[in-house]
XYZ file of N, CA and C in Angstrom:
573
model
N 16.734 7.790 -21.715
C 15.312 7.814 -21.964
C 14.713 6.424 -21.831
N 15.189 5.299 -22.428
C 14.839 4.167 -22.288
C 14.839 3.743 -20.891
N 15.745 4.107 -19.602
C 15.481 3.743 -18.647
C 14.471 4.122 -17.919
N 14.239 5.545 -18.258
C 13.281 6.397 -17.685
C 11.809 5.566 -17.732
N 11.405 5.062 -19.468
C 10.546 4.529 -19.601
C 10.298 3.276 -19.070
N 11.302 2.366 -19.004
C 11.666 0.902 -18.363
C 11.339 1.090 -16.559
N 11.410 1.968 -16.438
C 11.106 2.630 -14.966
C 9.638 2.428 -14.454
N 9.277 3.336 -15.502
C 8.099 3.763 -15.485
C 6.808 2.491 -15.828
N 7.140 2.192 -16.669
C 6.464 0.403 -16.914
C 6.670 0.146 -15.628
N 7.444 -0.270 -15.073
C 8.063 -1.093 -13.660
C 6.717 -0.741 -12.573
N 6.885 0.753 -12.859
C 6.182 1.438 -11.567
C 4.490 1.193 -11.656
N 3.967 1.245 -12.756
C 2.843 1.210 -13.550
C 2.679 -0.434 -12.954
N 2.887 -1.433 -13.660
C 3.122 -2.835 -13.143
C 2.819 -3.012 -11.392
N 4.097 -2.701 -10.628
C 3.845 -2.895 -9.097
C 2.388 -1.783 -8.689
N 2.219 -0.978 -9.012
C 0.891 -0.017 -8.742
C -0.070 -1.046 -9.273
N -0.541 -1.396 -10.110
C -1.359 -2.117 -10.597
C -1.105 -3.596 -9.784
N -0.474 -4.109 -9.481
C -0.273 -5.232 -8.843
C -0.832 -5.036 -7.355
N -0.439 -4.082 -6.783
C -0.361 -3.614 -5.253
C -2.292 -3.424 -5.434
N -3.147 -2.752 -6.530
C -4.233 -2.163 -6.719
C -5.159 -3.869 -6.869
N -4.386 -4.498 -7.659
C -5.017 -6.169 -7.531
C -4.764 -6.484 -6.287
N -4.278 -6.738 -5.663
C -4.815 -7.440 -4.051
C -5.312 -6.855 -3.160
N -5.434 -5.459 -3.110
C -6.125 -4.812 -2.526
C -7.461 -4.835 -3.031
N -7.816 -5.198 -4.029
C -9.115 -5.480 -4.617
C -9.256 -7.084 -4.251
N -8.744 -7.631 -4.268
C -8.996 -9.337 -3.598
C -9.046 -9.056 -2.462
N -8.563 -8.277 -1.832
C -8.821 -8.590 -0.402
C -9.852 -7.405 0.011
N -10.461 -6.999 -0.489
C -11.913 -6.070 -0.354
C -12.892 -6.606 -0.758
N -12.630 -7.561 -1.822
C -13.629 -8.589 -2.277
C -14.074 -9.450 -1.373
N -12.831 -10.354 -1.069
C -13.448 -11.504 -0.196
C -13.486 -11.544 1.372
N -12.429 -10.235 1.727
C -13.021 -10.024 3.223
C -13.421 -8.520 3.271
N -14.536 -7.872 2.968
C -14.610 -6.549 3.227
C -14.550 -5.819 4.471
N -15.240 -7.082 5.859
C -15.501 -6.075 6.519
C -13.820 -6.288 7.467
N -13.017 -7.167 7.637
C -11.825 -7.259 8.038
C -10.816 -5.765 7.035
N -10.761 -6.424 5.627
C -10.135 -4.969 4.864
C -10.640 -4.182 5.319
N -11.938 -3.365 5.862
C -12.096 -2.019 6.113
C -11.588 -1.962 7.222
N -11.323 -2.487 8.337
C -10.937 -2.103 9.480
C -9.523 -2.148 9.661
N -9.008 -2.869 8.675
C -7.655 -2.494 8.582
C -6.995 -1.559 8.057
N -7.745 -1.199 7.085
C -7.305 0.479 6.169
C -8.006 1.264 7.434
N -8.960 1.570 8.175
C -9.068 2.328 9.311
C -8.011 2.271 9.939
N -7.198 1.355 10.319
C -6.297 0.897 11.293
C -5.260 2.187 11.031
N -4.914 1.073 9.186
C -3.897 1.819 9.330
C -3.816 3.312 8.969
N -4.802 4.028 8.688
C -5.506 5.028 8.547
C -4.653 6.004 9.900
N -5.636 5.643 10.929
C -5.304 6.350 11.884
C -3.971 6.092 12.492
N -3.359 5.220 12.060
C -1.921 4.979 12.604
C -1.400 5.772 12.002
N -1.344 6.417 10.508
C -0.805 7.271 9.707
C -0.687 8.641 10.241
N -1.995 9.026 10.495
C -2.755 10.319 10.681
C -1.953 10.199 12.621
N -1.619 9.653 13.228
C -1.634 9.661 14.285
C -0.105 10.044 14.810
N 0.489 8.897 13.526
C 2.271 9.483 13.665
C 2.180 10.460 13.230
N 1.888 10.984 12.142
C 2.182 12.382 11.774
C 1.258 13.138 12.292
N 0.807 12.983 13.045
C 0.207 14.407 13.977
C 1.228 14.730 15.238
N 1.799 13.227 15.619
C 3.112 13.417 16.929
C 4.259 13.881 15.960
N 4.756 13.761 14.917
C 5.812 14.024 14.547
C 5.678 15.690 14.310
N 4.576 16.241 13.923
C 4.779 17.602 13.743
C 4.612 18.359 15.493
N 3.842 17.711 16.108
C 4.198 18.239 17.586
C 5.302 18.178 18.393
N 5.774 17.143 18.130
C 7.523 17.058 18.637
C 8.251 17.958 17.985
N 7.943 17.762 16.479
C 8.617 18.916 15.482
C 8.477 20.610 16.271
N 7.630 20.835 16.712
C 7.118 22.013 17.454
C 8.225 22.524 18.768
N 8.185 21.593 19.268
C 8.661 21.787 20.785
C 10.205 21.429 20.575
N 10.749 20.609 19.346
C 12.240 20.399 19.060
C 12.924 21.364 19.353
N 14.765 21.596 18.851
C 15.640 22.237 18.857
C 15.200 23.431 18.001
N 15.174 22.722 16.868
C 14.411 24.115 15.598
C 13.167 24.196 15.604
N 12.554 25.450 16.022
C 11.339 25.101 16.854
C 10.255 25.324 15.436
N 9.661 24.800 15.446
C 8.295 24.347 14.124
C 7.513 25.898 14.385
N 6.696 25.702 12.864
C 5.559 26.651 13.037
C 4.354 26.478 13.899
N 3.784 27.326 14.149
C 2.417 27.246 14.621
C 1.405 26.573 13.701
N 1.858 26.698 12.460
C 0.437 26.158 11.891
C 1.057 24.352 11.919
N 2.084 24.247 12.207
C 2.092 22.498 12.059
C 2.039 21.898 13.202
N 2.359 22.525 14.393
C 1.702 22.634 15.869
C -0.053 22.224 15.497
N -0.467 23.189 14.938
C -2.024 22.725 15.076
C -2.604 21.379 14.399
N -1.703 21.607 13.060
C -2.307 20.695 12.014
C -1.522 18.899 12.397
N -0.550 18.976 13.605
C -0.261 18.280 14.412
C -1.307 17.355 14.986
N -1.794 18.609 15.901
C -2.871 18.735 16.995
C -3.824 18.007 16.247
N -3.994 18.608 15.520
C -5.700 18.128 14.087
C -5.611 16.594 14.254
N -4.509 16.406 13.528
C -4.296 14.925 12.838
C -4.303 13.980 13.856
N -3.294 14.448 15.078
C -3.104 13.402 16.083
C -4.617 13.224 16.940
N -5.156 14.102 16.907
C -6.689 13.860 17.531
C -7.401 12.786 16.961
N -7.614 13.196 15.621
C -8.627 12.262 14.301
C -7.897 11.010 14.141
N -6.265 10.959 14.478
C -5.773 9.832 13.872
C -6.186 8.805 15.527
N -6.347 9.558 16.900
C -6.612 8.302 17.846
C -7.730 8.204 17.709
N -8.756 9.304 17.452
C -10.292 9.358 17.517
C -10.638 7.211 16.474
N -10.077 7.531 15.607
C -10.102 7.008 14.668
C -9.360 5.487 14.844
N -8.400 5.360 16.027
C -8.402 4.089 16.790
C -8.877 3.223 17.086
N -9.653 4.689 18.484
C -10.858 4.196 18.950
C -12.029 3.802 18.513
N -12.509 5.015 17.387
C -13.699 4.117 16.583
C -13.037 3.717 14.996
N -12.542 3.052 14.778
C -12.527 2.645 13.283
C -13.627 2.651 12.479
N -14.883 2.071 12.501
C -15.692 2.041 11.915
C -16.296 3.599 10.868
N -15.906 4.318 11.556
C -16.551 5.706 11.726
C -15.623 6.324 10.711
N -14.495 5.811 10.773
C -13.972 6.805 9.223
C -14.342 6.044 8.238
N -14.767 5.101 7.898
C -14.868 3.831 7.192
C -15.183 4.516 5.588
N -16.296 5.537 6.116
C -16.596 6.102 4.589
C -15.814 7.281 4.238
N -14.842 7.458 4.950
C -13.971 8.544 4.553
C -12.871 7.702 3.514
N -12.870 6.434 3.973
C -12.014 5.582 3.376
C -12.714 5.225 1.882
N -13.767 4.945 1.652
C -14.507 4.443 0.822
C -14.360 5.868 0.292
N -14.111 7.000 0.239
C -14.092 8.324 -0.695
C -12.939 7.734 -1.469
N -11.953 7.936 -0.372
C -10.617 8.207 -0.764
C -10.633 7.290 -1.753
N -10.670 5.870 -1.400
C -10.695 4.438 -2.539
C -11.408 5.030 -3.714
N -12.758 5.871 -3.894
C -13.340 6.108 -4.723
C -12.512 7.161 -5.712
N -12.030 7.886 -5.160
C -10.899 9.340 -5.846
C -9.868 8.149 -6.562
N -9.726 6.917 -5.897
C -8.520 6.492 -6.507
C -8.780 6.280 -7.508
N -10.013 5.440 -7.550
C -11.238 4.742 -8.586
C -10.983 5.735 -9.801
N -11.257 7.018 -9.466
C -11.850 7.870 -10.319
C -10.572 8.752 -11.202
N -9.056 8.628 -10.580
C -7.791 8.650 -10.783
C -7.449 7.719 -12.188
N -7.706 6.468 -11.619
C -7.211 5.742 -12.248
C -8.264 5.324 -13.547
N -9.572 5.314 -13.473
C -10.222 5.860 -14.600
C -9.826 6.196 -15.774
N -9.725 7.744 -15.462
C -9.062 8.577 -16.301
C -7.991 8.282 -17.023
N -6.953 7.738 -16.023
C -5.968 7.297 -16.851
C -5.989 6.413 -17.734
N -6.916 5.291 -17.480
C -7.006 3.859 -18.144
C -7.784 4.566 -19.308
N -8.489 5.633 -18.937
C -9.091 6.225 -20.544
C -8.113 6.950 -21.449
N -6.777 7.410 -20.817
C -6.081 7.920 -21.962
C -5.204 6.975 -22.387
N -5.182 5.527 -21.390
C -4.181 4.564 -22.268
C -5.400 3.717 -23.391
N -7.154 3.495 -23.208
C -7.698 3.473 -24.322
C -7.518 4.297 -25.452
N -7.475 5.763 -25.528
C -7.463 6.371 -26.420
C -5.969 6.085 -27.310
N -4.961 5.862 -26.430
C -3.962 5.342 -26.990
C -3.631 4.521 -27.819
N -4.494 3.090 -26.937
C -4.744 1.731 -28.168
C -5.693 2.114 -29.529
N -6.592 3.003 -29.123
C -7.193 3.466 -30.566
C -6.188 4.239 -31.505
N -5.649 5.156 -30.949
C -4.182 5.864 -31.889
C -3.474 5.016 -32.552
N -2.885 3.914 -31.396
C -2.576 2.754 -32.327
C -3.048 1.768 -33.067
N -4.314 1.780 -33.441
C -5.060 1.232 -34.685
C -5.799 -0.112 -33.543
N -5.324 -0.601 -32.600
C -5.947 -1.782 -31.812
C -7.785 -1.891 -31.854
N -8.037 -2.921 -33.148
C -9.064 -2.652 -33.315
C -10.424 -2.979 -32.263
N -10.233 -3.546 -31.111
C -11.415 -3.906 -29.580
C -10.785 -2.348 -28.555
N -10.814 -0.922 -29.429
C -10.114 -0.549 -28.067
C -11.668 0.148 -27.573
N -12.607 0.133 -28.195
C -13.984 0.178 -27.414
C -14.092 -0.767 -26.304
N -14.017 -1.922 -26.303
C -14.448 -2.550 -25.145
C -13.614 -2.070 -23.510
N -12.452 -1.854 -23.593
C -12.022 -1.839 -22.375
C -12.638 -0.254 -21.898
N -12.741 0.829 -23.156
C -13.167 2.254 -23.066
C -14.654 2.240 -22.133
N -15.491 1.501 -23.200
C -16.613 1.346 -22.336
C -16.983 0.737 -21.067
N -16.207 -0.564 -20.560
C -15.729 -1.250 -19.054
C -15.718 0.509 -18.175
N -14.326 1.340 -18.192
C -13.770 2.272 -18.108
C -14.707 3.569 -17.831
N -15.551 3.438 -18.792
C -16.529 4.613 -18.287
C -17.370 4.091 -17.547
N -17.933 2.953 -17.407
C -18.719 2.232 -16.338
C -18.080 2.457 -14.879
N -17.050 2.058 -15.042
C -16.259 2.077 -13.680
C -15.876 3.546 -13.210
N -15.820 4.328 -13.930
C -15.802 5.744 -13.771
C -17.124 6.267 -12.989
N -18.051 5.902 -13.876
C -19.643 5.831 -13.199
C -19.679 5.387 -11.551
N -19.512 4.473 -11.703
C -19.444 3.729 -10.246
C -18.280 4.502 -9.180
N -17.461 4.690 -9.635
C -15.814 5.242 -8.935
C -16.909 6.740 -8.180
N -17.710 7.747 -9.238
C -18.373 8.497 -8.890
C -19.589 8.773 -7.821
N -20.277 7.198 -7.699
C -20.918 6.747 -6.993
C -20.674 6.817 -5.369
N -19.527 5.858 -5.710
C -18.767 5.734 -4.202
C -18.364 6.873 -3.759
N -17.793 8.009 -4.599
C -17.512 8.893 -3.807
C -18.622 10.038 -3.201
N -20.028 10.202 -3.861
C -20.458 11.047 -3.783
C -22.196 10.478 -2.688
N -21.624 9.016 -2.182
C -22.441 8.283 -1.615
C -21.835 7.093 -0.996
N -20.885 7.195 -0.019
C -20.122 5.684 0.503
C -21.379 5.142 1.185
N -21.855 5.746 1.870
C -22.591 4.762 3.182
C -24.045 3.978 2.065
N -24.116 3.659 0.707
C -25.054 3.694 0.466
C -24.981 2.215 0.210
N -23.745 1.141 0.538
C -23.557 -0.053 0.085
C -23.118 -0.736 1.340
N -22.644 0.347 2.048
C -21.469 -0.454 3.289
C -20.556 -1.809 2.642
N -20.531 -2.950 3.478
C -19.595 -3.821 2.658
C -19.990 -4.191 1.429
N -21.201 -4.351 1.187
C -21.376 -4.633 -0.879
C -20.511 -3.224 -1.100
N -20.592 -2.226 -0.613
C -19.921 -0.956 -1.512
C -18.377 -1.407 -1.386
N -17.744 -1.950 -0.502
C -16.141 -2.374 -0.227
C -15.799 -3.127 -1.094
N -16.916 -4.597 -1.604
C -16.585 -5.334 -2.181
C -16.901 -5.359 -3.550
N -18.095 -4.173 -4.276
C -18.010 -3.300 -5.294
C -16.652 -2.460 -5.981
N -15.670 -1.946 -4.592
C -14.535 -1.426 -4.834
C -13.753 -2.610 -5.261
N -13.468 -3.862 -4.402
C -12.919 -5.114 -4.956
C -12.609 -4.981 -6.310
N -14.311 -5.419 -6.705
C -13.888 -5.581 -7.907
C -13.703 -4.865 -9.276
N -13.858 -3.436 -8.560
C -13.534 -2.125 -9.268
C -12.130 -2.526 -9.698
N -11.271 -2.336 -8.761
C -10.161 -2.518 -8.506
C -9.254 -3.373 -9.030
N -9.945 -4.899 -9.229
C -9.267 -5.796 -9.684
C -9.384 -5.700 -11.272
N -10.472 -5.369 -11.834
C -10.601 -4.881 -13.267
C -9.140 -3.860 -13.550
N -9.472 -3.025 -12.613
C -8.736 -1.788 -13.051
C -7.053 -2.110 -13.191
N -6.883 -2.882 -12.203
C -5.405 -3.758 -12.303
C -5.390 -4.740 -13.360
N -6.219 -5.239 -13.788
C -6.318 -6.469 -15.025
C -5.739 -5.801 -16.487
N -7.037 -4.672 -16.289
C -7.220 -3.865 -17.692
C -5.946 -2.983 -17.772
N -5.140 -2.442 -16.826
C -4.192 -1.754 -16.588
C -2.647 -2.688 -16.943
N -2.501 -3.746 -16.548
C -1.835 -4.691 -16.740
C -2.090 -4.960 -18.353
N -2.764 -5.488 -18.745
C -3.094 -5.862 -20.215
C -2.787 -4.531 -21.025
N -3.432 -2.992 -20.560
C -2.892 -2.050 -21.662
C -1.681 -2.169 -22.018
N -0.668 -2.117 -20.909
C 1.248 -1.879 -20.670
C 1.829 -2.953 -21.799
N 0.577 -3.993 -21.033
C 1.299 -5.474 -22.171
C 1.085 -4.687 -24.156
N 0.040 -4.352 -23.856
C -0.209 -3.968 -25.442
C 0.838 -2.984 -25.834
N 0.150 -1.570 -24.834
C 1.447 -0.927 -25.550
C 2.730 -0.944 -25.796
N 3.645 -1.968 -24.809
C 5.068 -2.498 -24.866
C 4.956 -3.279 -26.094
N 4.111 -4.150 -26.391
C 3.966 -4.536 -27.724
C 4.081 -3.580 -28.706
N 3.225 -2.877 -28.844
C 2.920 -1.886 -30.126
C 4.740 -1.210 -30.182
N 5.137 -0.575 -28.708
C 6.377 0.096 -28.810
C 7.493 -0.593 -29.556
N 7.117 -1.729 -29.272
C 8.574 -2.994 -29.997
C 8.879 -2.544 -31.176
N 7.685 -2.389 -31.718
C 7.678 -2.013 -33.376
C 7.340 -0.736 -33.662
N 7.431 -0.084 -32.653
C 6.887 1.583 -33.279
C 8.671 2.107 -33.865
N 8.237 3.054 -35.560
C 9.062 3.270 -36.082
C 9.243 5.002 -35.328
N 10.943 5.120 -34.571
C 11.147 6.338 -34.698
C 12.056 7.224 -35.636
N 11.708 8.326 -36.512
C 13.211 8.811 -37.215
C 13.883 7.781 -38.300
N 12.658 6.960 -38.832
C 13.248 5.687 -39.923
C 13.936 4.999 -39.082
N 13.559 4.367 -37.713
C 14.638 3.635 -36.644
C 13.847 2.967 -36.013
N 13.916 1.661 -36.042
C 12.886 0.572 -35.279
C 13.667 0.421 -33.770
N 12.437 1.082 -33.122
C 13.369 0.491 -31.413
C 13.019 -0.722 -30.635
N 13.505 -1.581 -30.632
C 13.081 -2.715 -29.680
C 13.406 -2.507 -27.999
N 12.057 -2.559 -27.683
C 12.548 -2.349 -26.362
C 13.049 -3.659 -25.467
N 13.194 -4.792 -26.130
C 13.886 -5.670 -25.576
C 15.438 -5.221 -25.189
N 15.710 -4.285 -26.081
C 17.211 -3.774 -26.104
C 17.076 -2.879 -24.749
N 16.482 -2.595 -24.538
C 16.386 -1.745 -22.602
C 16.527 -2.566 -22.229
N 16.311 -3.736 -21.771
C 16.154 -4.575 -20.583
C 17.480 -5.199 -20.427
């Protein structure tokens, strides 16, 4: 169990880390970052539209529906080559769903620090619903900022990695000393 959790911190940490520079680098170059998440956008969408068409015509011959959904992807993923710009706010959704993902979560690790008595756990709650606000924004309106909206995500983003980083720190704190079964667990003893 302890590894499981030691894991899971780990994973929480590099996600949040990976979510901070991707917010620095939406910040200070937006319109380069967008064309590179287009990039690699359609490079994604583009292999896996050839891999399910090869998949098709292989030894074990594929379905029809991944033949198409092949077809689909590998279209949108060169379409999307050629114009990068043009998925740009499909990208700015997706970033926004992440926004709005990770929200949520950062609101049940507030509610957490309140469980655990942490008496400022309003401030990061309220940050949290702001950014929720905004996360909602972007998704239900990308084209309404263009790069201020990229570099709005920035610094969505970099909060959200800050505040996300700082909960883990707290709650690994609080865990040090949380009593289980009359049994103090230090989680220094995982590591």
């Amino acid at each position: 169990m302890r590894e499981l959790l030691k894991d899971l911190k780990w994973s929480l940490i590099l996600a949040s880390l990976l979510f901070l520079f991707l917010g620095i680098a939406l910040l200070i170059w937006p319109h380069t970052s967008n064309l590179i998440l287009c990039y690699i956008v359609a490079a994604v969408l583009t292999a896996y539209g050839l891999f399910n068409i090869i998949g098709y015509f292989g030894k074990e011959r594929g379905s029809l529906i991944g033949l198409i959904v092949g077809v689909i992807c590998a279209a949108f993923g060169i379409y999307a080559i050629v114009q990068p710009t043009r998925i740009s706010d499909i990208i700015s959704v997706i970033l926004g769903v992440a926004i709005l993902v990770d929200g949520v979560m950062s609101l049940r690790r507030d509610y957490e620090l309140r469980v655990a008595g942490f008496p400022q756990w309003w401030v990061p709650f309220a940050v949290d619903v702001l950014i929720l606000i905004l996360g909602a924004i972007v998704v239900f309106n990308p084209g309404l900022f263009a790069e201020l909206l990229l570099q709005i995500i920035g610094v969505i983003l970099i909060y959200e990695s800050v505040s996300d980083l700082w909960s883990i720190h707290r709650l690994a704190k609080l865990a040090r000393a949380a009593v289980v079964e009359g049994e103090v667990i230090d989680v220094r003893d995982a590591e």
